PDB file of C-alpha atoms in Angstrom:
ATOM      1  CA  ARG A1361     -20.757 -25.290   2.025  1.00  0.00           C
ATOM      2  CA  ALA A1362     -18.019 -25.475   4.663  1.00  0.00           C
ATOM      3  CA  ALA A1363     -16.591 -28.891   5.460  1.00  0.00           C
ATOM      4  CA  ARG A1364     -16.275 -30.239   8.990  1.00  0.00           C
ATOM      5  CA  PRO A1365     -13.254 -28.908  10.926  1.00  0.00           C
ATOM      6  CA  VAL A1366     -10.138 -31.071  11.145  1.00  0.00           C
ATOM      7  CA  VAL A1367      -8.079 -30.957  14.346  1.00  0.00           C
ATOM      8  CA  VAL A1368      -4.365 -31.816  14.285  1.00  0.00           C
ATOM      9  CA  GLY A1369      -1.852 -31.655  17.123  1.00  0.00           C
ATOM     10  CA  ALA A1370       1.850 -31.035  16.575  1.00  0.00           C
ATOM     11  CA  GLN A1371       4.713 -31.091  19.054  1.00  0.00           C
ATOM     12  CA  GLY A1372       8.069 -29.454  18.531  1.00  0.00           C
ATOM     13  CA  GLU A1373       9.361 -26.786  16.184  1.00  0.00           C
ATOM     14  CA  ALA A1374       9.831 -29.051  13.145  1.00  0.00           C
ATOM     15  CA  ALA A1375       6.446 -30.791  13.441  1.00  0.00           C
ATOM     16  CA  ILE A1376       4.603 -27.490  13.914  1.00  0.00           C
ATOM     17  CA  ALA A1377       6.346 -25.992  10.879  1.00  0.00           C
ATOM     18  CA  ARG A1378       5.504 -29.049   8.752  1.00  0.00           C
ATOM     19  CA  THR A1379       1.857 -28.883   9.845  1.00  0.00           C
ATOM     20  CA  LEU A1380       1.650 -25.239   8.817  1.00  0.00           C
ATOM     21  CA  GLN A1381       3.289 -26.108   5.484  1.00  0.00           C
ATOM     22  CA  ALA A1382       0.710 -28.853   4.910  1.00  0.00           C
ATOM     23  CA  ILE A1383      -2.203 -26.503   5.661  1.00  0.00           C
ATOM     24  CA  ALA A1384      -0.768 -23.835   3.357  1.00  0.00           C
ATOM     25  CA  ARG A1385      -0.233 -26.378   0.582  1.00  0.00           C
ATOM     26  CA  ALA A1386      -3.788 -27.714   0.957  1.00  0.00           C
ATOM     27  CA  SER A1387      -5.105 -24.144   0.749  1.00  0.00           C
ATOM     28  CA  GLU A1388      -3.685 -23.907  -2.780  1.00  0.00           C
ATOM     29  CA  ASP A1389      -6.114 -26.514  -4.125  1.00  0.00           C
ATOM     30  CA  GLY A1390      -8.803 -23.982  -5.005  1.00  0.00           C
ATOM     31  CA  ARG A1391     -10.463 -23.545  -1.615  1.00  0.00           C
ATOM     32  CA  ALA A1392      -9.325 -21.182   1.132  1.00  0.00           C
ATOM     33  CA  LEU A1393      -8.432 -23.207   4.215  1.00  0.00           C
ATOM     34  CA  GLU A1394      -9.116 -21.292   7.420  1.00  0.00           C
ATOM     35  CA  PHE A1395      -7.331 -22.366  10.590  1.00  0.00           C
ATOM     36  CA  SER A1396      -6.859 -21.371  14.203  1.00  0.00           C
ATOM     37  CA  VAL A1397      -4.315 -22.514  16.785  1.00  0.00           C
ATOM     38  CA  ARG A1398      -4.164 -22.931  20.515  1.00  0.00           C
ATOM     39  CA  ALA A1399      -1.503 -24.056  22.938  1.00  0.00           C
ATOM     40  CA  ALA A1400      -2.096 -27.286  24.863  1.00  0.00           C
ATOM     41  CA  ALA A1401      -0.124 -29.705  26.987  1.00  0.00           C
ATOM     42  CA  GLU A1402       0.703 -33.001  25.288  1.00  0.00           C
ATOM     43  CA  ASP A1403      -1.440 -35.128  27.581  1.00  0.00           C
ATOM     44  CA  ASP A1404      -4.382 -32.723  27.853  1.00  0.00           C
ATOM     45  CA  ASP A1405      -7.096 -32.762  25.184  1.00  0.00           C
ATOM     46  CA  GLU A1406      -8.847 -29.770  26.708  1.00  0.00           C
ATOM     47  CA  GLY A1407      -5.764 -27.561  26.978  1.00  0.00           C
ATOM     48  CA  GLN A1408      -6.276 -26.939  30.702  1.00  0.00           C
ATOM     49  CA  HIS A1409      -2.722 -27.653  31.882  1.00  0.00           C
ATOM     50  CA  PRO A1410       0.171 -25.177  31.588  1.00  0.00           C
ATOM     51  CA  PHE A1411       1.614 -24.875  28.086  1.00  0.00           C
ATOM     52  CA  ARG A1412       5.136 -26.300  27.813  1.00  0.00           C
ATOM     53  CA  GLY A1413       5.948 -24.223  24.740  1.00  0.00           C
ATOM     54  CA  ASP A1414       6.174 -26.922  22.089  1.00  0.00           C
ATOM     55  CA  TRP A1415       2.664 -28.383  21.656  1.00  0.00           C
ATOM     56  CA  ILE A1416       0.124 -26.655  19.422  1.00  0.00           C
ATOM     57  CA  ARG A1417      -3.305 -27.791  18.296  1.00  0.00           C
ATOM     58  CA  PHE A1418      -4.474 -26.706  14.837  1.00  0.00           C
ATOM     59  CA  GLN A1419      -8.122 -26.593  13.786  1.00  0.00           C
ATOM     60  CA  ALA A1420      -8.666 -26.156  10.045  1.00  0.00           C
ATOM     61  CA  VAL A1421     -11.773 -25.978   7.885  1.00  0.00           C
ATOM     62  CA  SER A1422     -12.455 -25.289   4.216  1.00  0.00           C
ATOM     63  CA  LYS A1423     -15.139 -22.595   4.110  1.00  0.00           C
ATOM     64  CA  CYS A1424     -15.095 -21.085   0.631  1.00  0.00           C
ATOM     65  CA  THR A1425     -13.237 -20.737  -2.653  1.00  0.00           C
ATOM     66  CA  TRP A1426     -10.206 -18.484  -2.946  1.00  0.00           C
ATOM     67  CA  THR A1427     -12.187 -16.127  -5.152  1.00  0.00           C
ATOM     68  CA  LYS A1428     -14.835 -15.660  -2.460  1.00  0.00           C
ATOM     69  CA  PHE A1429     -12.229 -15.251   0.269  1.00  0.00           C
ATOM     70  CA  ARG A1430     -10.345 -12.632  -1.741  1.00  0.00           C
ATOM     71  CA  ARG A1431     -13.599 -10.724  -2.245  1.00  0.00           C
ATOM     72  CA  MET A1432     -14.114 -10.703   1.518  1.00  0.00           C
ATOM     73  CA  TRP A1433     -10.516  -9.703   2.231  1.00  0.00           C
ATOM     74  CA  ASP A1434     -10.705  -6.787  -0.214  1.00  0.00           C
ATOM     75  CA  ALA A1435     -13.974  -5.669   1.407  1.00  0.00           C
ATOM     76  CA  PHE A1436     -12.294  -5.246   4.802  1.00  0.00           C
ATOM     77  CA  GLY A1437     -10.999  -1.834   3.688  1.00  0.00           C
ATOM     78  CA  LYS A1438     -14.521  -0.532   3.074  1.00  0.00           C
ATOM     79  CA  MET A1439     -15.680  -2.008   6.371  1.00  0.00           C
ATOM     80  CA  ARG A1440     -12.811  -0.250   8.150  1.00  0.00           C
ATOM     81  CA  LYS A1441     -13.780   3.106   6.649  1.00  0.00           C
ATOM     82  CA  ALA A1442     -17.346   2.561   7.823  1.00  0.00           C
ATOM     83  CA  ASP A1443     -16.049   1.772  11.319  1.00  0.00           C
ATOM     84  CA  ALA A1444     -13.937   4.936  11.359  1.00  0.00           C
ATOM     85  CA  ALA A1445     -16.992   7.004  10.443  1.00  0.00           C
ATOM     86  CA  SER A1446     -19.065   5.647  13.337  1.00  0.00           C
ATOM     87  CA  ASP A1447     -18.986   7.338  16.729  1.00  0.00           C
ATOM     88  CA  ASP A1448     -18.521   4.161  18.773  1.00  0.00           C
ATOM     89  CA  THR A1449     -15.301   2.997  17.093  1.00  0.00           C
ATOM     90  CA  SER A1450     -13.484   6.177  16.065  1.00  0.00           C
ATOM     91  CA  ALA A1451     -12.072   6.739  19.531  1.00  0.00           C
ATOM     92  CA  THR A1452     -10.311   3.369  19.652  1.00  0.00           C
ATOM     93  CA  SER A1453      -9.628   2.684  15.952  1.00  0.00           C
ATOM     94  CA  PRO A1454      -7.239   5.132  14.260  1.00  0.00           C
ATOM     95  CA  VAL A1455      -8.303   6.460  10.880  1.00  0.00           C
ATOM     96  CA  VAL A1456      -6.044   5.202   8.099  1.00  0.00           C
ATOM     97  CA  SER A1457      -4.853   7.691   5.501  1.00  0.00           C
ATOM     98  CA  SER A1458      -5.937   6.817   1.971  1.00  0.00           C
ATOM     99  CA  LYS A1459      -2.292   7.269   0.924  1.00  0.00           C
ATOM    100  CA  LYS A1460      -1.000   4.732   3.429  1.00  0.00           C
ATOM    101  CA  LYS A1461      -0.340   1.231   2.133  1.00  0.00           C
ATOM    102  CA  GLN A1462      -0.921  -1.795   4.296  1.00  0.00           C
ATOM    103  CA  ARG A1463       2.319  -3.529   5.174  1.00  0.00           C
ATOM    104  CA  LYS A1464       3.096  -7.202   5.562  1.00  0.00           C
ATOM    105  CA  LEU A1465       4.580  -8.324   8.861  1.00  0.00           C
ATOM    106  CA  LYS A1466       7.694 -10.358   8.096  1.00  0.00           C
ATOM    107  CA  VAL A1467       8.420 -13.146  10.572  1.00  0.00           C
ATOM    108  CA  ALA A1468      12.018 -14.266  11.141  1.00  0.00           C
ATOM    109  CA  GLY A1469      13.758 -16.646  13.493  1.00  0.00           C
ATOM    110  CA  HIS A1470      14.702 -13.791  15.829  1.00  0.00           C
ATOM    111  CA  THR A1471      11.158 -12.342  16.003  1.00  0.00           C
ATOM    112  CA  GLN A1472       9.702 -12.260  19.513  1.00  0.00           C
ATOM    113  CA  PRO A1473       6.215 -13.895  19.602  1.00  0.00           C
ATOM    114  CA  GLY A1474       4.853 -11.424  22.154  1.00  0.00           C
ATOM    115  CA  LYS A1475       5.917  -8.368  20.153  1.00  0.00           C
ATOM    116  CA  LEU A1476       4.590  -9.923  16.948  1.00  0.00           C
ATOM    117  CA  ALA A1477       1.222 -10.601  18.595  1.00  0.00           C
ATOM    118  CA  LYS A1478       0.968  -6.948  19.658  1.00  0.00           C
ATOM    119  CA  ALA A1479       1.985  -5.797  16.165  1.00  0.00           C
ATOM    120  CA  ILE A1480      -0.799  -7.957  14.700  1.00  0.00           C
ATOM    121  CA  LEU A1481      -3.302  -6.339  17.055  1.00  0.00           C
ATOM    122  CA  ASN A1482      -2.132  -2.861  16.051  1.00  0.00           C
ATOM    123  CA  GLU A1483      -2.353  -3.573  12.319  1.00  0.00           C
ATOM    124  CA  GLU A1484      -5.731  -5.280  12.708  1.00  0.00           C
ATOM    125  CA  ARG A1485      -7.137  -2.189  14.429  1.00  0.00           C
ATOM    126  CA  GLN A1486      -6.175  -0.137  11.387  1.00  0.00           C
ATOM    127  CA  TRP A1487      -7.022  -2.545   8.575  1.00  0.00           C
ATOM    128  CA  LEU A1488      -9.274  -5.302  10.079  1.00  0.00           C
ATOM    129  CA  GLY A1489      -6.718  -7.806   8.836  1.00  0.00           C
ATOM    130  CA  VAL A1490      -2.976  -8.278   8.499  1.00  0.00           C
ATOM    131  CA  VAL A1491      -0.729 -10.500   6.381  1.00  0.00           C
ATOM    132  CA  LEU A1492       2.194 -12.348   7.954  1.00  0.00           C
ATOM    133  CA  GLU A1493       5.010 -13.227   5.561  1.00  0.00           C
ATOM    134  CA  VAL A1494       7.036 -16.322   6.454  1.00  0.00           C
ATOM    135  CA  ASN A1495       9.784 -18.286   4.737  1.00  0.00           C
ATOM    136  CA  PRO A1496       8.465 -21.888   4.581  1.00  0.00           C
ATOM    137  CA  ASP A1497      12.030 -23.215   4.741  1.00  0.00           C
ATOM    138  CA  ASP A1498      12.648 -21.449   8.057  1.00  0.00           C
ATOM    139  CA  GLU A1499      11.152 -23.807  10.626  1.00  0.00           C
ATOM    140  CA  GLU A1500      11.967 -21.466  13.500  1.00  0.00           C
ATOM    141  CA  ALA A1501      10.134 -18.575  11.845  1.00  0.00           C
ATOM    142  CA  MET A1502       7.107 -20.781  11.113  1.00  0.00           C
ATOM    143  CA  PHE A1503       7.112 -21.911  14.746  1.00  0.00           C
ATOM    144  CA  ILE A1504       7.353 -18.328  16.035  1.00  0.00           C
ATOM    145  CA  ALA A1505       4.444 -17.260  13.818  1.00  0.00           C
ATOM    146  CA  MET A1506       2.283 -19.961  15.418  1.00  0.00           C
ATOM    147  CA  LEU A1507       3.414 -19.013  18.935  1.00  0.00           C
ATOM    148  CA  SER A1508       2.330 -15.426  18.269  1.00  0.00           C
ATOM    149  CA  LEU A1509      -1.111 -16.649  17.182  1.00  0.00           C
ATOM    150  CA  CYS A1510      -1.355 -18.665  20.399  1.00  0.00           C
ATOM    151  CA  GLU A1511      -0.576 -15.515  22.385  1.00  0.00           C
ATOM    152  CA  LEU A1512      -3.326 -13.698  20.492  1.00  0.00           C
ATOM    153  CA  ARG A1513      -5.847 -16.121  21.993  1.00  0.00           C
ATOM    154  CA  ASP A1514      -5.084 -14.573  25.395  1.00  0.00           C
ATOM    155  CA  LEU A1515      -4.931 -10.988  24.111  1.00  0.00           C
ATOM    156  CA  ALA A1516      -8.132 -11.231  22.065  1.00  0.00           C
ATOM    157  CA  ALA A1517     -10.121 -14.040  23.635  1.00  0.00           C
ATOM    158  CA  GLU A1518     -13.439 -12.208  23.158  1.00  0.00           C
ATOM    159  CA  ASP A1519     -13.066 -12.332  19.356  1.00  0.00           C
ATOM    160  CA  PRO A1520     -10.403 -14.891  18.322  1.00  0.00           C
ATOM    161  CA  PHE A1521      -8.122 -14.585  15.330  1.00  0.00           C
ATOM    162  CA  VAL A1522      -8.052 -17.033  12.436  1.00  0.00           C
ATOM    163  CA  CYS A1523      -5.728 -17.396   9.437  1.00  0.00           C
ATOM    164  CA  VAL A1524      -6.085 -18.254   5.777  1.00  0.00           C
ATOM    165  CA  PRO A1525      -2.684 -19.144   4.275  1.00  0.00           C
ATOM    166  CA  ARG A1526      -1.519 -18.570   0.718  1.00  0.00           C
ATOM    167  CA  TRP A1527       1.542 -20.279  -0.717  1.00  0.00           C
ATOM    168  CA  PRO A1528       1.763 -19.258  -4.398  1.00  0.00           C
ATOM    169  CA  ALA A1529       4.825 -21.424  -4.979  1.00  0.00           C
ATOM    170  CA  ALA A1530       3.595 -24.354  -2.876  1.00  0.00           C
ATOM    171  CA  HIS A1531       5.667 -26.836  -4.808  1.00  0.00           C
ATOM    172  CA  GLY A1532       8.849 -24.830  -5.105  1.00  0.00           C
ATOM    173  CA  GLY A1533       9.731 -22.347  -2.385  1.00  0.00           C
ATOM    174  CA  GLY A1534       8.525 -18.766  -2.265  1.00  0.00           C
ATOM    175  CA  ARG A1535       6.859 -17.294   0.823  1.00  0.00           C
ATOM    176  CA  VAL A1536       3.824 -18.318   2.849  1.00  0.00           C
ATOM    177  CA  TYR A1537       1.359 -15.478   3.437  1.00  0.00           C
ATOM    178  CA  LEU A1538      -0.929 -15.806   6.447  1.00  0.00           C
ATOM    179  CA  HIS A1539      -4.048 -13.637   6.099  1.00  0.00           C
ATOM    180  CA  THR A1540      -4.904 -13.004   9.733  1.00  0.00           C
ATOM    181  CA  PHE A1541      -8.201 -11.544  10.957  1.00  0.00           C
ATOM    182  CA  ARG A1542     -10.874 -11.896  13.630  1.00  0.00           C
ATOM    183  CA  GLU A1543     -13.724 -14.379  13.359  1.00  0.00           C
ATOM    184  CA  GLY A1544     -16.147 -11.549  14.104  1.00  0.00           C
ATOM    185  CA  THR A1545     -14.965  -9.562  11.084  1.00  0.00           C
ATOM    186  CA  SER A1546     -15.778 -12.398   8.686  1.00  0.00           C
ATOM    187  CA  ARG A1547     -19.195 -12.833  10.362  1.00  0.00           C
ATOM    188  CA  ARG A1548     -19.920  -9.135   9.871  1.00  0.00           C
ATOM    189  CA  TYR A1549     -19.036  -9.458   6.195  1.00  0.00           C
ATOM    190  CA  GLU A1550     -21.323 -12.478   5.767  1.00  0.00           C
ATOM    191  CA  GLU A1551     -24.181 -10.780   7.619  1.00  0.00           C
ATOM    192  CA  HIS A1552     -23.786  -7.675   5.454  1.00  0.00           C
ATOM    193  CA  GLY A1553     -23.999  -9.841   2.339  1.00  0.00           C
ATOM    194  CA  GLN A1554     -27.129 -11.545   3.626  1.00  0.00           C
ATOM    195  CA  ARG A1555     -28.787  -8.184   4.282  1.00  0.00           C
ATOM    196  CA  LYS A1556     -27.933  -6.997   0.767  1.00  0.00           C
ATOM    197  CA  ARG A1557     -29.345 -10.172  -0.783  1.00  0.00           C
ATOM    198  CA  ARG A1558     -32.570  -9.860   1.240  1.00  0.00           C
ATOM    199  CA  ALA A1559     -32.927  -6.220   0.244  1.00  0.00           C
ATOM    200  CA  SER A1560     -32.335  -7.080  -3.412  1.00  0.00           C
ATOM    201  CA  SER A1561     -34.882  -9.877  -3.235  1.00  0.00           C
ATOM    202  CA  GLU A1562     -37.464  -7.624  -1.604  1.00  0.00           C
ATOM    203  CA  ASN A1563     -36.912  -4.935  -4.226  1.00  0.00           C
ATOM    204  CA  SER A1564     -37.386  -7.504  -7.002  1.00  0.00           C
ATOM    205  CA  GLU A1565     -40.636  -8.721  -5.449  1.00  0.00           C
ATOM    206  CA  THR A1566     -41.874  -5.147  -5.102  1.00  0.00           C
ATOM    207  CA  LYS A1567     -41.220  -4.428  -8.798  1.00  0.00           C
ATOM    208  CA  THR A1568     -43.043  -7.568  -9.856  1.00  0.00           C
TER     209      THR A1568
END
């Protein structure tokens, strides 16, 4: 069962980077920690005042184990193929070649948040999810990654993006990998699983 969401505010490049590090480290304790971000003014709990550029509010929640999350993430490819085969999505979602390998989007200190946000949208249309690769020791890159996610809230407000971080070397360097996808995609996966379980249950009752 998912825990209650935890909301944390962070101001400034260093504090935002440390908050992301803490979330990524916590996500290595056996449960996938899902989080979203939004920009807000320091003195505004509702985020209604203009964003100054250095204040971000994180909302994180533990929803499932890493094993279950990985199963969902791997299923996105099959869901994407089903989308490409349907008439209502093929016109707007390009079909991905089976030979093409999904790439990670590397975030550096010189990356422009707006361009990164658009790149995330493009990759998500092809794969239903995208992985951002960030150096946890590069506070500027961590900050830019979060700014791009804030921009995504404006570009995709109808179906917001969330992230599940992975930090394999949480206690000794390495890279942080941010699995980024839409909330609606995970709901579709869960609903599909529920339908399969109901169908399986009904078939079992019929046989008995």
